[in-house]
């Protein structure tokens, strides 16, 4: 079973312990709702705790494998693209998870892309609220 298969199974079963075994310590997570990546396994696992609660009817509907350049260092790495569908904040979401693997087969970089823009906005609000509730980011300043 590939790392992508194991990742997909862990998400399907909402198994955070299994996810913990799949990420490098310095994993980077590029989100559609934040310009800078989330960095490090503790932050990324905390983000997954929030995401697994935020998405409704999350399901993977396809996959592709190959190689692609990473965002962090531009190195071509083995990669997998997992296509998904979900609902968040009452909005239908179509998206992809792009996983880049290190030499040991662990996920070193993770990029999420979703559409449409209205879903990105709804997802961003829900994820921010979850991250604040988890204590992973400070609450935004009130005007």
XYZ file of C-alpha atoms in Angstrom:
143
model
C 0.000 0.000 0.000
C 1.414 3.386 -1.016
C 1.658 6.380 1.299
C -1.124 8.042 -0.711
C -3.337 4.964 -0.154
C -2.520 4.984 3.561
C -3.248 8.724 3.735
C -6.573 8.269 1.978
C -7.530 5.428 4.351
C -6.550 7.517 7.397
C -8.689 10.445 6.220
C -11.601 8.153 5.356
C -11.489 6.667 8.872
C -10.631 10.032 10.526
C -7.579 8.389 12.140
C -5.203 11.126 13.342
C -2.730 8.602 14.762
C -2.375 7.036 11.321
C -1.860 10.495 9.795
C 0.889 11.179 12.337
C 2.873 8.256 10.893
C 2.692 9.647 7.344
C 4.150 13.165 7.724
C 7.764 14.295 7.984
C 8.565 16.339 11.101
C 9.003 19.476 8.956
C 5.950 18.950 6.711
C 4.575 22.051 4.978
C 0.845 22.435 4.330
C -0.192 24.984 1.692
C -3.799 26.013 2.234
C -6.121 27.936 -0.091
C -7.120 30.141 2.840
C -3.664 31.267 4.050
C -0.779 32.753 2.080
C 2.030 31.274 4.208
C 2.167 27.494 4.700
C 1.383 25.757 7.966
C 4.705 24.252 9.045
C 5.698 21.281 11.190
C 3.931 18.102 12.140
C 2.224 19.421 15.325
C 0.628 22.336 13.435
C -0.379 20.200 10.441
C -1.932 17.504 12.656
C -3.817 20.219 14.538
C -5.043 21.558 11.221
C -6.233 18.073 10.242
C -8.157 17.825 13.527
C -10.005 20.959 12.466
C -10.447 19.907 8.823
C -11.870 16.504 9.719
C -14.528 18.274 11.813
C -15.185 21.020 9.250
C -15.812 19.019 6.087
C -19.146 17.268 5.665
C -19.595 14.357 3.243
C -15.872 14.377 2.454
C -14.924 11.728 -0.095
C -12.084 11.090 -2.501
C -13.257 10.536 -6.069
C -10.036 9.911 -7.983
C -6.257 9.993 -7.960
C -3.192 10.497 -10.134
C 0.458 9.705 -9.415
C 3.689 10.998 -10.892
C 6.288 13.591 -9.994
C 6.197 17.359 -9.548
C 8.333 20.193 -8.216
C 7.819 21.084 -4.569
C 7.000 24.660 -3.580
C 9.608 24.880 -0.832
C 12.752 23.945 -2.749
C 11.739 23.282 -6.364
C 13.004 19.703 -6.198
C 11.097 17.198 -8.305
C 9.616 14.615 -5.937
C 7.287 11.636 -6.224
C 3.763 13.003 -5.929
C 0.101 12.057 -5.835
C -3.013 14.085 -6.560
C -6.188 13.045 -4.753
C -9.436 14.526 -6.079
C -12.190 15.147 -3.536
C -15.712 16.402 -3.073
C -17.138 17.742 0.179
C -19.472 20.243 1.781
C -18.347 23.008 4.145
C -20.470 25.814 5.484
C -23.321 24.642 3.258
C -21.173 25.005 0.127
C -20.303 22.224 -2.297
C -16.542 21.968 -2.740
C -14.486 20.361 -5.498
C -10.813 20.077 -4.738
C -7.495 18.342 -4.930
C -4.878 17.349 -2.395
C -1.363 17.407 -3.881
C 1.045 15.289 -1.845
C 4.835 15.353 -2.302
C 6.896 12.550 -0.752
C 10.426 12.430 0.637
C 12.939 9.648 -0.054
C 11.384 7.532 2.724
C 7.896 7.878 1.236
C 6.625 10.289 3.921
C 4.554 13.344 3.033
C 6.865 16.371 3.095
C 4.609 18.868 1.357
C 0.840 19.046 1.060
C -1.109 21.514 -1.071
C -4.890 21.896 -1.147
C -6.743 23.610 -3.973
C -10.515 24.084 -3.932
C -13.227 25.712 -5.989
C -15.449 27.699 -6.221
C -14.267 30.907 -4.572
C -17.401 31.124 -2.411
C -16.527 27.707 -0.977
C -12.957 28.844 -0.299
C -14.322 31.788 1.688
C -16.757 29.616 3.695
C -14.031 27.038 4.315
C -11.580 29.726 5.422
C -13.978 31.095 8.026
C -14.764 27.624 9.388
C -11.106 26.580 9.525
C -10.024 29.831 11.215
C -12.686 29.385 13.898
C -11.499 25.797 14.448
C -7.828 26.803 14.638
C -8.638 29.516 17.188
C -10.710 27.024 19.225
C -7.791 24.548 19.153
C -5.399 27.282 20.326
C -3.275 26.905 17.202
C -3.636 30.538 16.094
C -4.622 33.686 17.972
C -8.097 35.111 17.518
C -8.218 37.850 14.893
C -8.184 41.412 16.201
C -11.626 42.971 16.429
C -12.053 46.387 14.741
